[in-house]
mmCIF file of C-alpha atoms and ligand atoms in Angstrom:
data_model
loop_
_atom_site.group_PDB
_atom_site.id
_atom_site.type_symbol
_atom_site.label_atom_id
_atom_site.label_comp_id
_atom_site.label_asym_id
_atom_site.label_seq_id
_atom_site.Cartn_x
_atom_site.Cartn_y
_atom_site.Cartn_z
ATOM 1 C CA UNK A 1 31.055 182.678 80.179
ATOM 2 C CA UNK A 2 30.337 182.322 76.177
ATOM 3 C CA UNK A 3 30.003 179.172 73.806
ATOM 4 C CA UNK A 4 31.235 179.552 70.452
ATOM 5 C CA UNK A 5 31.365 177.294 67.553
ATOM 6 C CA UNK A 6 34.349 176.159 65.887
ATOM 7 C CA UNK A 7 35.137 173.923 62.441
ATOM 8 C CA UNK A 8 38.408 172.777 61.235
ATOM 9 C CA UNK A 9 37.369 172.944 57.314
ATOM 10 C CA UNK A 10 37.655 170.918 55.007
ATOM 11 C CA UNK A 11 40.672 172.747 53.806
ATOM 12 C CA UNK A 12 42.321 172.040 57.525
ATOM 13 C CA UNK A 13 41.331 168.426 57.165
ATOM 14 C CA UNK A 14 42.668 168.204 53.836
ATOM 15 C CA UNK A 15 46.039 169.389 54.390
ATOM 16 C CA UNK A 16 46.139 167.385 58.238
ATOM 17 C CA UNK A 17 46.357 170.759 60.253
ATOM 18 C CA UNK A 18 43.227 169.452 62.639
ATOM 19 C CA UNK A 19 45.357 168.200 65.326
ATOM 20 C CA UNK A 20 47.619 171.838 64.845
ATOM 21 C CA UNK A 21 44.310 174.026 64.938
ATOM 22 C CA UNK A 22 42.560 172.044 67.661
ATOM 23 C CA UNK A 23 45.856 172.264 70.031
ATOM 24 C CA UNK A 24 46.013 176.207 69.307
ATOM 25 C CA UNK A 25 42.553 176.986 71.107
ATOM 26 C CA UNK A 26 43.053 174.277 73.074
ATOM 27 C CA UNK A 27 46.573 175.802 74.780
ATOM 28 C CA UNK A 28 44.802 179.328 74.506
ATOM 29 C CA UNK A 29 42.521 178.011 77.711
ATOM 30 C CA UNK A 30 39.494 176.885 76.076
ATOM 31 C CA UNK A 31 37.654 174.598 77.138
ATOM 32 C CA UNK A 32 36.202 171.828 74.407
ATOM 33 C CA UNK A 33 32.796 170.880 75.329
ATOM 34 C CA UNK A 34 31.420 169.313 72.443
ATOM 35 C CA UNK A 35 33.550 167.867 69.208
ATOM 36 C CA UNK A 36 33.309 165.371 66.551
ATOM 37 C CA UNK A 37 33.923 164.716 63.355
ATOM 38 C CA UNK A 38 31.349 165.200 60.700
ATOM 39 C CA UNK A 39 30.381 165.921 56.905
ATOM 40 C CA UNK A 40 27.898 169.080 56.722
ATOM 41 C CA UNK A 41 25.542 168.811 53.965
ATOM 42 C CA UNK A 42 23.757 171.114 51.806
ATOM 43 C CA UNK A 43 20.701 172.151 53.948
ATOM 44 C CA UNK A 44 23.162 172.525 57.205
ATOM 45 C CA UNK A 45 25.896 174.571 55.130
ATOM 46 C CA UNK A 46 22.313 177.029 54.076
ATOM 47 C CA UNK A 47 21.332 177.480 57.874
ATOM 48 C CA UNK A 48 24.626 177.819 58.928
ATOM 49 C CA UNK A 49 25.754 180.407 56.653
ATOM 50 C CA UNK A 50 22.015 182.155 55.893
ATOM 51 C CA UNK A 51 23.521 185.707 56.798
ATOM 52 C CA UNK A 52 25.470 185.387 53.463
ATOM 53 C CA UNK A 53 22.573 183.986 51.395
ATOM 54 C CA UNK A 54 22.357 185.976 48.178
ATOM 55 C CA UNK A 55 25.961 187.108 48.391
ATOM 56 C CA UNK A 56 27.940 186.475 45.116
ATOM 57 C CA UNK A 57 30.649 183.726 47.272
ATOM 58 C CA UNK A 58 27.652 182.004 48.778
ATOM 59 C CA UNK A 59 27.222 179.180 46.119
ATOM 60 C CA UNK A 60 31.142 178.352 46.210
ATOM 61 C CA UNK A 61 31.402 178.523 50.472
ATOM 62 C CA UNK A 62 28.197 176.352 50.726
ATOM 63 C CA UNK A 63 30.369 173.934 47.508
ATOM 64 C CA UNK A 64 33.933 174.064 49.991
ATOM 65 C CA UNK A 65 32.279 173.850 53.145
ATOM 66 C CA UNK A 66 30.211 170.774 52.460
ATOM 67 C CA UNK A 67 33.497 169.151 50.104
ATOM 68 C CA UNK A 68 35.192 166.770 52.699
ATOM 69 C CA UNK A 69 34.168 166.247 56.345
ATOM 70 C CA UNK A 70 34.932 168.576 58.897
ATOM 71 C CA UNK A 71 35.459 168.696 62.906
ATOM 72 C CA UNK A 72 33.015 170.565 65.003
ATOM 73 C CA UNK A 73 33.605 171.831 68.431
ATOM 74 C CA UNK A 74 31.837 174.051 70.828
ATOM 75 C CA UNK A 75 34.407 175.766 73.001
ATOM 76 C CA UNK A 76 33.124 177.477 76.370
ATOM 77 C CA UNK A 77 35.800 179.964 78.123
ATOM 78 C CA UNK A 78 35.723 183.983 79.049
ATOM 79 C CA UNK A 79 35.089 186.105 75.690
ATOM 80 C CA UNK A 80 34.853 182.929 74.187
ATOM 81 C CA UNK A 81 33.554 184.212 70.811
ATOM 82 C CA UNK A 82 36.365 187.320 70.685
ATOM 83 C CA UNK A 83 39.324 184.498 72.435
ATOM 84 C CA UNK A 84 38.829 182.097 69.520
ATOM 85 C CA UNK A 85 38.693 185.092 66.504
ATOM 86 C CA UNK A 86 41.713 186.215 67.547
ATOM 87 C CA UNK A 87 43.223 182.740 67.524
ATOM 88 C CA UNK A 88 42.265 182.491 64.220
ATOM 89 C CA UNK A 89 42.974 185.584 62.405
ATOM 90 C CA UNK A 90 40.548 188.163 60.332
ATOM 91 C CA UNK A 91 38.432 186.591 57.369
ATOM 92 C CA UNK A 92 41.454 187.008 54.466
ATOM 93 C CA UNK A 93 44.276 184.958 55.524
ATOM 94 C CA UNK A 94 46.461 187.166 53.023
ATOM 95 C CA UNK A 95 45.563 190.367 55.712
ATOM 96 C CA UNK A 96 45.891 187.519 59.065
ATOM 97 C CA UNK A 97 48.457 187.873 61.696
ATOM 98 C CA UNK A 98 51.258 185.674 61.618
ATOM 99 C CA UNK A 99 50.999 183.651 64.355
ATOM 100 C CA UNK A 100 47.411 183.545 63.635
ATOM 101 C CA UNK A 101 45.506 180.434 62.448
ATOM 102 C CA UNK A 102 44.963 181.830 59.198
ATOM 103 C CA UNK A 103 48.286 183.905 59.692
ATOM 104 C CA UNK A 104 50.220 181.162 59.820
ATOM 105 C CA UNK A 105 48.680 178.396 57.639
ATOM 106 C CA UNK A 106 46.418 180.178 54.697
ATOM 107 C CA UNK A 107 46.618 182.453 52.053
ATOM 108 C CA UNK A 108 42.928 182.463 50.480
ATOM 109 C CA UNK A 109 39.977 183.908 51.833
ATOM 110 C CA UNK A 110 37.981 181.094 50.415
ATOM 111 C CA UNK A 111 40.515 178.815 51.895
ATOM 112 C CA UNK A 112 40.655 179.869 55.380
ATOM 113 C CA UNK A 113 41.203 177.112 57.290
ATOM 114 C CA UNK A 114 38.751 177.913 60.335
ATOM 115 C CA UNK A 115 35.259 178.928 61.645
ATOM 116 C CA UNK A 116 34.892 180.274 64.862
ATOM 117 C CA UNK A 117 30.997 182.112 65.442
ATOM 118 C CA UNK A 118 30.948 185.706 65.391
ATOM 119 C CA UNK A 119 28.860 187.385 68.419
ATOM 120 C CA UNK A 120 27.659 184.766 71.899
ATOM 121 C CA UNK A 121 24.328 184.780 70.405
ATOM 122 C CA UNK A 122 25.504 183.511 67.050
ATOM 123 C CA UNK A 123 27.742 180.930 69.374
ATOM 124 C CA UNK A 124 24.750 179.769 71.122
ATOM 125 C CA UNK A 125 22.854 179.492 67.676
ATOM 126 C CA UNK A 126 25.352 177.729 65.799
ATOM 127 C CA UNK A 127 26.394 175.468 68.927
ATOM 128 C CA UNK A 128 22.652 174.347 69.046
ATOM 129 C CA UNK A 129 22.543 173.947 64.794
ATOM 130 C CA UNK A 130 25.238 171.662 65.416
ATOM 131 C CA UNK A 131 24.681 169.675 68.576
ATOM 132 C CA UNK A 132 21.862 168.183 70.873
ATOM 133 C CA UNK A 133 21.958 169.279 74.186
ATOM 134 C CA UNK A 134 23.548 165.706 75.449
ATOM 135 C CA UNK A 135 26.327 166.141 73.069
ATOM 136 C CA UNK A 136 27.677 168.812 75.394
ATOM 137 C CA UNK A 137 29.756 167.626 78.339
ATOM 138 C CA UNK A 138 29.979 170.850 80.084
ATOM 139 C CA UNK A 139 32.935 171.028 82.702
ATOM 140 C CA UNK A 140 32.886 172.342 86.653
ATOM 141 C CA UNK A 141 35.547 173.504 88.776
ATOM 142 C CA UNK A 142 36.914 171.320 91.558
ATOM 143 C CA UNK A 143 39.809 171.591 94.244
ATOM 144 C CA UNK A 144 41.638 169.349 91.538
ATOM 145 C CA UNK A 145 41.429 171.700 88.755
ATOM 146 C CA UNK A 146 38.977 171.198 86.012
ATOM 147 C CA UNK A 147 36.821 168.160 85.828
ATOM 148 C CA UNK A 148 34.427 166.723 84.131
ATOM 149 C CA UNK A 149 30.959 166.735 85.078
HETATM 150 P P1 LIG B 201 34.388 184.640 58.967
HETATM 151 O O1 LIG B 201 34.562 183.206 58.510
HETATM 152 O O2 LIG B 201 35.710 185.263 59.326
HETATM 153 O O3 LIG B 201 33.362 184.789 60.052
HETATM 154 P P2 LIG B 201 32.389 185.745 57.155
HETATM 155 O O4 LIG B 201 31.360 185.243 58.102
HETATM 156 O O5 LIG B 201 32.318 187.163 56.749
HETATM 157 O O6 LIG B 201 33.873 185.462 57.702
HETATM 158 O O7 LIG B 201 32.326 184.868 55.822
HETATM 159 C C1 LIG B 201 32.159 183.473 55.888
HETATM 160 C C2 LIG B 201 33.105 182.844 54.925
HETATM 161 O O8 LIG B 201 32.772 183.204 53.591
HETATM 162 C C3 LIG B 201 34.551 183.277 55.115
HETATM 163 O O9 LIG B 201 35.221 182.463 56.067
HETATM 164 C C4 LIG B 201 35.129 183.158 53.746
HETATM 165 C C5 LIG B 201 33.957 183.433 52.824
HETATM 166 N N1 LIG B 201 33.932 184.829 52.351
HETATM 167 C C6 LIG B 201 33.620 185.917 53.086
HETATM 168 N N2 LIG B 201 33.661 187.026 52.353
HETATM 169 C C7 LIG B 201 34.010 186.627 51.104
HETATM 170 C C8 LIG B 201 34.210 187.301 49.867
HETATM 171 N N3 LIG B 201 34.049 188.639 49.751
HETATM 172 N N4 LIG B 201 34.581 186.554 48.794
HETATM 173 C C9 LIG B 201 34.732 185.223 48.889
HETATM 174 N N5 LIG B 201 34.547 184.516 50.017
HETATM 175 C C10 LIG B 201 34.183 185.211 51.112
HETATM 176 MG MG1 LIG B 202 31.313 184.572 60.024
#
């Protein structure tokens, strides 16, 4: 079972394609354990994103990512991390399957609609960057189907 992190950014929120992304890994099977609605600044875009510190893009996706507020999730399900990349298409929306996130809603790869962490130990990072432990409302299995803890 893997945890990865999730945004709707602030180009999703913009354009009012939260609800649309959300429902997408939502129907897929994963399971939200964490979300809300928040406004990453400056220090959190740095962490976030420190693999691509020193990259030529990094001053403009620290700029877009901290422009407008964004909604954070932490979605738990099997190949979590893989599950939700494929839901949202490669990096370049211009290259994403249709049918994709990206695919379907995004042309720019600076405009791409969608985070989703890239390996379960960079889900379990990011997931912790973003939330205290009692944020997470992590669900069990019951005769009646899935339930909240
Ligand atoms: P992903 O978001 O698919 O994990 P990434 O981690 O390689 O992609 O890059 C993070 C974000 O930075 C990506 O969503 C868009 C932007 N980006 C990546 N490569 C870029 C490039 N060569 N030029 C401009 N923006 C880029
Ligand atoms: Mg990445």
């Amino acid at each position: 079972m893997e945890r990865t992190l999730v945004l709707v950014k602030p180009d999703g929120m913009q354009r009012g394609l939260a609800g649309e992304i959300i429902a997408r890994f939502e129907r897929r099977g994963l399971r939200i354990i964490g979300m809300k609605l928040m406004r990453i600044d400056e220090a959190l875009a740095k962490r976030h994103y420190a693999e691509h510190e020193g990259k030529p893009f990094f001053a403009g996706l620290v700029a877009y990512i901290t422009s407008a507020p964004v909604v954070a999730m932490v979605l738990e399900g099997t190949d979590a991390v893989k599950s939700a990349r494929t839901t949202m298409g490669v990096t370049n929306p211009a290259e994403a399957a249709p049918g994709s996130i990206r695919g379907d809603f995004g042309l720019e790869r600076g405009r791409n609609l969608v985070h989703g962490s890239d390996s379960p130990e960079n889900g379990i990072r990011e997931s912790e960057l973003f939330f205290r432990p009692e944020e997470l409302v992590p669900w069990t299995r019951s005769v009646d189907g899935w339930v909240f803890e």
